[in-house]
Amino acid sequence: LAGISDKNYIVNQDRVSAIKLAISESKSGDIILIAGKGSESYQEINGKKIKYTEKEVLKDFLPWLCVFY
């Protein structure tokens, strides 16, 4: 990534996989910021709209988490 000199990051193009990885790698006190989708209810890939919301993804991985928008 341009402008980042520290190589302490992972690039993952699959949003669901990236969220799962962030959750599994997090430790007590860590903050996970999921940004970029906003309130959209779909993800567009190669011109196709696919139903997708990060709120639903988070419910699947963290059923105890209460997500507020």
mmCIF file of N, CA, C and O in Angstrom:
data_model
loop_
_atom_site.group_PDB
_atom_site.id
_atom_site.type_symbol
_atom_site.label_atom_id
_atom_site.label_comp_id
_atom_site.label_asym_id
_atom_site.label_seq_id
_atom_site.Cartn_x
_atom_site.Cartn_y
_atom_site.Cartn_z
ATOM 1 N N LEU A 1 0.840 -1.180 0.000
ATOM 2 C CA LEU A 1 0.000 0.000 0.000
ATOM 3 C C LEU A 1 0.884 1.242 0.000
ATOM 4 O O LEU A 1 1.767 1.376 0.829
ATOM 5 N N ALA A 2 0.609 2.118 -0.910
ATOM 6 C CA ALA A 2 1.413 3.334 -1.044
ATOM 7 C C ALA A 2 1.317 4.176 0.221
ATOM 8 O O ALA A 2 0.248 4.349 0.794
ATOM 9 N N GLY A 3 2.447 4.682 0.645
ATOM 10 C CA GLY A 3 2.484 5.568 1.804
ATOM 11 C C GLY A 3 2.613 4.868 3.143
ATOM 12 O O GLY A 3 2.749 5.514 4.166
ATOM 13 N N ILE A 4 2.586 3.538 3.168
ATOM 14 C CA ILE A 4 2.727 2.799 4.419
ATOM 15 C C ILE A 4 4.077 2.112 4.400
ATOM 16 O O ILE A 4 4.349 1.267 3.548
ATOM 17 N N SER A 5 4.942 2.482 5.341
ATOM 18 C CA SER A 5 6.284 1.908 5.361
ATOM 19 C C SER A 5 6.347 0.631 6.211
ATOM 20 O O SER A 5 7.153 -0.243 5.944
ATOM 21 N N ASP A 6 5.501 0.525 7.227
ATOM 22 C CA ASP A 6 5.480 -0.662 8.084
ATOM 23 C C ASP A 6 4.741 -1.783 7.355
ATOM 24 O O ASP A 6 3.662 -1.587 6.824
ATOM 25 N N LYS A 7 5.306 -2.960 7.287
ATOM 26 C CA LYS A 7 4.693 -4.094 6.577
ATOM 27 C C LYS A 7 3.823 -4.949 7.505
ATOM 28 O O LYS A 7 3.620 -6.123 7.257
ATOM 29 N N ASN A 8 3.318 -4.345 8.571
ATOM 30 C CA ASN A 8 2.513 -5.073 9.539
ATOM 31 C C ASN A 8 1.023 -4.985 9.176
ATOM 32 O O ASN A 8 0.214 -4.480 9.925
ATOM 33 N N TYR A 9 0.679 -5.470 7.989
ATOM 34 C CA TYR A 9 -0.707 -5.471 7.546
ATOM 35 C C TYR A 9 -0.927 -6.610 6.558
ATOM 36 O O TYR A 9 0.010 -7.180 6.019
ATOM 37 N N ILE A 10 -2.194 -6.944 6.352
ATOM 38 C CA ILE A 10 -2.580 -7.987 5.408
ATOM 39 C C ILE A 10 -3.604 -7.378 4.457
ATOM 40 O O ILE A 10 -4.530 -6.692 4.902
ATOM 41 N N VAL A 11 -3.457 -7.614 3.171
ATOM 42 C CA VAL A 11 -4.441 -7.178 2.187
ATOM 43 C C VAL A 11 -5.288 -8.395 1.825
ATOM 44 O O VAL A 11 -4.767 -9.431 1.434
ATOM 45 N N ASN A 12 -6.602 -8.271 2.008
ATOM 46 C CA ASN A 12 -7.518 -9.362 1.699
ATOM 47 C C ASN A 12 -8.689 -8.767 0.922
ATOM 48 O O ASN A 12 -9.422 -7.943 1.445
ATOM 49 N N GLN A 13 -8.878 -9.163 -0.314
ATOM 50 C CA GLN A 13 -9.922 -8.607 -1.167
ATOM 51 C C GLN A 13 -11.320 -9.126 -0.823
ATOM 52 O O GLN A 13 -12.310 -8.522 -1.200
ATOM 53 N N ASP A 14 -11.399 -10.251 -0.131
ATOM 54 C CA ASP A 14 -12.688 -10.840 0.243
ATOM 55 C C ASP A 14 -13.125 -10.264 1.591
ATOM 56 O O ASP A 14 -12.512 -10.539 2.619
ATOM 57 N N ARG A 15 -14.182 -9.455 1.599
ATOM 58 C CA ARG A 15 -14.589 -8.741 2.814
ATOM 59 C C ARG A 15 -14.972 -9.690 3.947
ATOM 60 O O ARG A 15 -14.620 -9.461 5.096
ATOM 61 N N VAL A 16 -15.704 -10.754 3.653
ATOM 62 C CA VAL A 16 -16.112 -11.696 4.701
ATOM 63 C C VAL A 16 -14.897 -12.370 5.316
ATOM 64 O O VAL A 16 -14.758 -12.448 6.533
ATOM 65 N N SER A 17 -13.995 -12.835 4.478
ATOM 66 C CA SER A 17 -12.769 -13.469 4.954
ATOM 67 C C SER A 17 -11.925 -12.488 5.762
ATOM 68 O O SER A 17 -11.349 -12.848 6.790
ATOM 69 N N ALA A 18 -11.848 -11.249 5.310
ATOM 70 C CA ALA A 18 -11.062 -10.233 6.006
ATOM 71 C C ALA A 18 -11.642 -9.932 7.390
ATOM 72 O O ALA A 18 -10.902 -9.804 8.370
ATOM 73 N N ILE A 19 -12.965 -9.850 7.480
ATOM 74 C CA ILE A 19 -13.605 -9.602 8.775
ATOM 75 C C ILE A 19 -13.359 -10.776 9.712
ATOM 76 O O ILE A 19 -13.009 -10.603 10.881
ATOM 77 N N LYS A 20 -13.529 -11.995 9.199
ATOM 78 C CA LYS A 20 -13.294 -13.195 10.011
ATOM 79 C C LYS A 20 -11.851 -13.232 10.517
ATOM 80 O O LYS A 20 -11.601 -13.528 11.687
ATOM 81 N N LEU A 21 -10.900 -12.916 9.651
ATOM 82 C CA LEU A 21 -9.493 -12.903 10.042
ATOM 83 C C LEU A 21 -9.235 -11.839 11.116
ATOM 84 O O LEU A 21 -8.556 -12.111 12.109
ATOM 85 N N ALA A 22 -9.791 -10.653 10.924
ATOM 86 C CA ALA A 22 -9.595 -9.576 11.907
ATOM 87 C C ALA A 22 -10.127 -9.985 13.275
ATOM 88 O O ALA A 22 -9.484 -9.746 14.302
ATOM 89 N N ILE A 23 -11.288 -10.621 13.289
ATOM 90 C CA ILE A 23 -11.875 -11.058 14.556
ATOM 91 C C ILE A 23 -11.026 -12.156 15.190
ATOM 92 O O ILE A 23 -10.726 -12.107 16.382
ATOM 93 N N SER A 24 -10.604 -13.123 14.397
ATOM 94 C CA SER A 24 -9.834 -14.243 14.957
ATOM 95 C C SER A 24 -8.442 -13.823 15.434
ATOM 96 O O SER A 24 -7.897 -14.431 16.349
ATOM 97 N N GLU A 25 -7.874 -12.801 14.819
ATOM 98 C CA GLU A 25 -6.533 -12.345 15.193
ATOM 99 C C GLU A 25 -6.541 -11.286 16.292
ATOM 100 O O GLU A 25 -5.502 -10.958 16.848
ATOM 101 N N SER A 26 -7.716 -10.747 16.618
ATOM 102 C CA SER A 26 -7.767 -9.662 17.604
ATOM 103 C C SER A 26 -7.525 -10.190 19.012
ATOM 104 O O SER A 26 -7.777 -11.353 19.322
ATOM 105 N N LYS A 27 -7.018 -9.288 19.834
ATOM 106 C CA LYS A 27 -6.741 -9.603 21.225
ATOM 107 C C LYS A 27 -7.517 -8.634 22.099
ATOM 108 O O LYS A 27 -8.008 -7.607 21.620
ATOM 109 N N SER A 28 -7.614 -8.933 23.363
ATOM 110 C CA SER A 28 -8.311 -8.057 24.303
ATOM 111 C C SER A 28 -7.750 -6.638 24.205
ATOM 112 O O SER A 28 -6.537 -6.442 24.203
ATOM 113 N N GLY A 29 -8.621 -5.666 24.073
ATOM 114 C CA GLY A 29 -8.202 -4.277 23.965
ATOM 115 C C GLY A 29 -8.033 -3.790 22.536
ATOM 116 O O GLY A 29 -7.889 -2.591 22.307
ATOM 117 N N ASP A 30 -8.027 -4.700 21.560
ATOM 118 C CA ASP A 30 -7.909 -4.308 20.154
ATOM 119 C C ASP A 30 -9.205 -3.664 19.673
ATOM 120 O O ASP A 30 -10.288 -3.957 20.182
ATOM 121 N N ILE A 31 -9.084 -2.839 18.670
ATOM 122 C CA ILE A 31 -10.235 -2.230 18.014
ATOM 123 C C ILE A 31 -10.226 -2.685 16.559
ATOM 124 O O ILE A 31 -9.201 -2.608 15.886
ATOM 125 N N ILE A 32 -11.359 -3.176 16.099
ATOM 126 C CA ILE A 32 -11.507 -3.561 14.695
ATOM 127 C C ILE A 32 -12.417 -2.538 14.036
ATOM 128 O O ILE A 32 -13.567 -2.379 14.443
ATOM 129 N N LEU A 33 -11.904 -1.856 13.043
ATOM 130 C CA LEU A 33 -12.678 -0.868 12.304
ATOM 131 C C LEU A 33 -13.048 -1.468 10.947
ATOM 132 O O LEU A 33 -12.169 -1.854 10.179
ATOM 133 N N ILE A 34 -14.340 -1.571 10.706
ATOM 134 C CA ILE A 34 -14.817 -2.072 9.424
ATOM 135 C C ILE A 34 -15.446 -0.870 8.718
ATOM 136 O O ILE A 34 -16.490 -0.380 9.122
ATOM 137 N N ALA A 35 -14.779 -0.405 7.674
ATOM 138 C CA ALA A 35 -15.216 0.824 7.017
ATOM 139 C C ALA A 35 -15.383 0.606 5.513
ATOM 140 O O ALA A 35 -14.761 -0.273 4.934
ATOM 141 N N GLY A 36 -16.206 1.411 4.916
ATOM 142 C CA GLY A 36 -16.276 1.413 3.469
ATOM 143 C C GLY A 36 -17.609 1.040 2.872
ATOM 144 O O GLY A 36 -17.935 1.467 1.778
ATOM 145 N N LYS A 37 -18.425 0.233 3.526
ATOM 146 C CA LYS A 37 -19.690 -0.197 2.942
ATOM 147 C C LYS A 37 -20.849 0.711 3.336
ATOM 148 O O LYS A 37 -21.794 0.854 2.590
ATOM 149 N N GLY A 38 -20.822 1.255 4.508
ATOM 150 C CA GLY A 38 -21.927 2.104 4.938
ATOM 151 C C GLY A 38 -23.222 1.322 5.023
ATOM 152 O O GLY A 38 -23.248 0.182 5.455
ATOM 153 N N SER A 39 -24.302 1.912 4.568
ATOM 154 C CA SER A 39 -25.612 1.280 4.702
ATOM 155 C C SER A 39 -26.020 0.488 3.457
ATOM 156 O O SER A 39 -27.156 0.037 3.362
ATOM 157 N N GLU A 40 -25.108 0.313 2.512
ATOM 158 C CA GLU A 40 -25.440 -0.460 1.311
ATOM 159 C C GLU A 40 -25.823 -1.886 1.686
ATOM 160 O O GLU A 40 -25.240 -2.474 2.584
ATOM 161 N N SER A 41 -26.789 -2.443 0.980
ATOM 162 C CA SER A 41 -27.237 -3.809 1.274
ATOM 163 C C SER A 41 -26.744 -4.804 0.228
ATOM 164 O O SER A 41 -27.243 -5.912 0.129
ATOM 165 N N TYR A 42 -25.757 -4.390 -0.560
ATOM 166 C CA TYR A 42 -25.218 -5.262 -1.599
ATOM 167 C C TYR A 42 -23.739 -4.953 -1.819
ATOM 168 O O TYR A 42 -23.229 -3.927 -1.395
ATOM 169 N N GLN A 43 -23.075 -5.871 -2.474
ATOM 170 C CA GLN A 43 -21.695 -5.677 -2.901
ATOM 171 C C GLN A 43 -21.674 -5.926 -4.399
ATOM 172 O O GLN A 43 -22.236 -6.915 -4.885
ATOM 173 N N GLU A 44 -21.066 -5.026 -5.141
ATOM 174 C CA GLU A 44 -21.013 -5.176 -6.594
ATOM 175 C C GLU A 44 -19.663 -5.754 -6.994
ATOM 176 O O GLU A 44 -18.613 -5.207 -6.672
ATOM 177 N N ILE A 45 -19.712 -6.893 -7.689
ATOM 178 C CA ILE A 45 -18.501 -7.559 -8.156
ATOM 179 C C ILE A 45 -18.679 -7.862 -9.638
ATOM 180 O O ILE A 45 -19.629 -8.547 -10.018
ATOM 181 N N ASN A 46 -17.785 -7.334 -10.444
ATOM 182 C CA ASN A 46 -17.849 -7.534 -11.900
ATOM 183 C C ASN A 46 -19.221 -7.188 -12.479
ATOM 184 O O ASN A 46 -19.755 -7.910 -13.316
ATOM 185 N N GLY A 47 -19.798 -6.101 -11.998
ATOM 186 C CA GLY A 47 -21.076 -5.641 -12.515
ATOM 187 C C GLY A 47 -22.302 -6.352 -11.974
ATOM 188 O O GLY A 47 -23.425 -6.015 -12.315
ATOM 189 N N LYS A 48 -22.114 -7.354 -11.104
ATOM 190 C CA LYS A 48 -23.236 -8.079 -10.499
ATOM 191 C C LYS A 48 -23.423 -7.624 -9.058
ATOM 192 O O LYS A 48 -22.466 -7.545 -8.301
ATOM 193 N N LYS A 49 -24.670 -7.311 -8.701
ATOM 194 C CA LYS A 49 -24.983 -6.930 -7.325
ATOM 195 C C LYS A 49 -25.310 -8.182 -6.528
ATOM 196 O O LYS A 49 -26.182 -8.967 -6.900
ATOM 197 N N ILE A 50 -24.583 -8.368 -5.424
ATOM 198 C CA ILE A 50 -24.753 -9.525 -4.568
ATOM 199 C C ILE A 50 -25.221 -9.033 -3.199
ATOM 200 O O ILE A 50 -24.630 -8.106 -2.634
ATOM 201 N N LYS A 51 -26.290 -9.628 -2.670
ATOM 202 C CA LYS A 51 -26.794 -9.239 -1.361
ATOM 203 C C LYS A 51 -25.685 -9.407 -0.321
ATOM 204 O O LYS A 51 -25.077 -10.476 -0.223
ATOM 205 N N TYR A 52 -25.428 -8.346 0.427
ATOM 206 C CA TYR A 52 -24.333 -8.378 1.401
ATOM 207 C C TYR A 52 -24.473 -7.203 2.362
ATOM 208 O O TYR A 52 -24.624 -6.062 1.925
ATOM 209 N N THR A 53 -24.439 -7.473 3.642
ATOM 210 C CA THR A 53 -24.350 -6.418 4.644
ATOM 211 C C THR A 53 -23.360 -6.854 5.710
ATOM 212 O O THR A 53 -23.360 -8.016 6.137
ATOM 213 N N GLU A 54 -22.513 -5.953 6.114
ATOM 214 C CA GLU A 54 -21.520 -6.290 7.137
ATOM 215 C C GLU A 54 -22.186 -6.558 8.477
ATOM 216 O O GLU A 54 -21.687 -7.346 9.273
ATOM 217 N N LYS A 55 -23.325 -5.940 8.720
ATOM 218 C CA LYS A 55 -24.049 -6.194 9.962
ATOM 219 C C LYS A 55 -24.403 -7.677 10.065
ATOM 220 O O LYS A 55 -24.228 -8.292 11.120
ATOM 221 N N GLU A 56 -24.871 -8.289 8.970
ATOM 222 C CA GLU A 56 -25.202 -9.717 8.972
ATOM 223 C C GLU A 56 -23.951 -10.579 9.126
ATOM 224 O O GLU A 56 -23.976 -11.599 9.813
ATOM 225 N N VAL A 57 -22.861 -10.180 8.504
ATOM 226 C CA VAL A 57 -21.599 -10.915 8.637
ATOM 227 C C VAL A 57 -21.161 -10.914 10.098
ATOM 228 O O VAL A 57 -20.780 -11.949 10.652
ATOM 229 N N LEU A 58 -21.233 -9.758 10.738
ATOM 230 C CA LEU A 58 -20.832 -9.669 12.138
ATOM 231 C C LEU A 58 -21.738 -10.500 13.037
ATOM 232 O O LEU A 58 -21.264 -11.133 13.981
ATOM 233 N N LYS A 59 -23.021 -10.529 12.747
ATOM 234 C CA LYS A 59 -23.941 -11.360 13.535
ATOM 235 C C LYS A 59 -23.549 -12.828 13.444
ATOM 236 O O LYS A 59 -23.649 -13.568 14.417
ATOM 237 N N ASP A 60 -23.105 -13.262 12.266
ATOM 238 C CA ASP A 60 -22.692 -14.656 12.085
ATOM 239 C C ASP A 60 -21.453 -14.991 12.897
ATOM 240 O O ASP A 60 -21.355 -16.065 13.482
ATOM 241 N N PHE A 61 -20.475 -14.079 12.931
ATOM 242 C CA PHE A 61 -19.210 -14.358 13.612
ATOM 243 C C PHE A 61 -19.245 -14.012 15.090
ATOM 244 O O PHE A 61 -18.536 -14.610 15.891
ATOM 245 N N LEU A 62 -20.051 -13.030 15.443
ATOM 246 C CA LEU A 62 -20.113 -12.575 16.830
ATOM 247 C C LEU A 62 -21.571 -12.456 17.249
ATOM 248 O O LEU A 62 -22.107 -11.360 17.370
ATOM 249 N N PRO A 63 -22.245 -13.566 17.500
ATOM 250 C CA PRO A 63 -23.683 -13.503 17.793
ATOM 251 C C PRO A 63 -24.010 -12.706 19.050
ATOM 252 O O PRO A 63 -25.113 -12.212 19.201
ATOM 253 N N TRP A 64 -23.048 -12.526 19.928
ATOM 254 C CA TRP A 64 -23.271 -11.774 21.162
ATOM 255 C C TRP A 64 -23.083 -10.274 20.958
ATOM 256 O O TRP A 64 -23.411 -9.477 21.831
ATOM 257 N N LEU A 65 -22.582 -9.886 19.807
ATOM 258 C CA LEU A 65 -22.276 -8.484 19.547
ATOM 259 C C LEU A 65 -23.545 -7.718 19.170
ATOM 260 O O LEU A 65 -24.327 -8.155 18.355
ATOM 261 N N CYS A 66 -23.718 -6.580 19.771
ATOM 262 C CA CYS A 66 -24.840 -5.718 19.415
ATOM 263 C C CYS A 66 -24.268 -4.607 18.532
ATOM 264 O O CYS A 66 -23.441 -3.821 18.958
ATOM 265 N N VAL A 67 -24.696 -4.563 17.288
ATOM 266 C CA VAL A 67 -24.159 -3.610 16.325
ATOM 267 C C VAL A 67 -25.133 -2.444 16.185
ATOM 268 O O VAL A 67 -26.305 -2.644 15.929
ATOM 269 N N PHE A 68 -24.608 -1.232 16.366
ATOM 270 C CA PHE A 68 -25.422 -0.039 16.219
ATOM 271 C C PHE A 68 -24.945 0.774 15.052
ATOM 272 O O PHE A 68 -23.752 0.890 14.815
ATOM 273 N N TYR A 69 -25.836 1.360 14.314
ATOM 274 C CA TYR A 69 -25.486 2.235 13.204
ATOM 275 C C TYR A 69 -25.906 3.630 13.570
ATOM 276 O O TYR A 69 -26.905 3.880 14.092
#
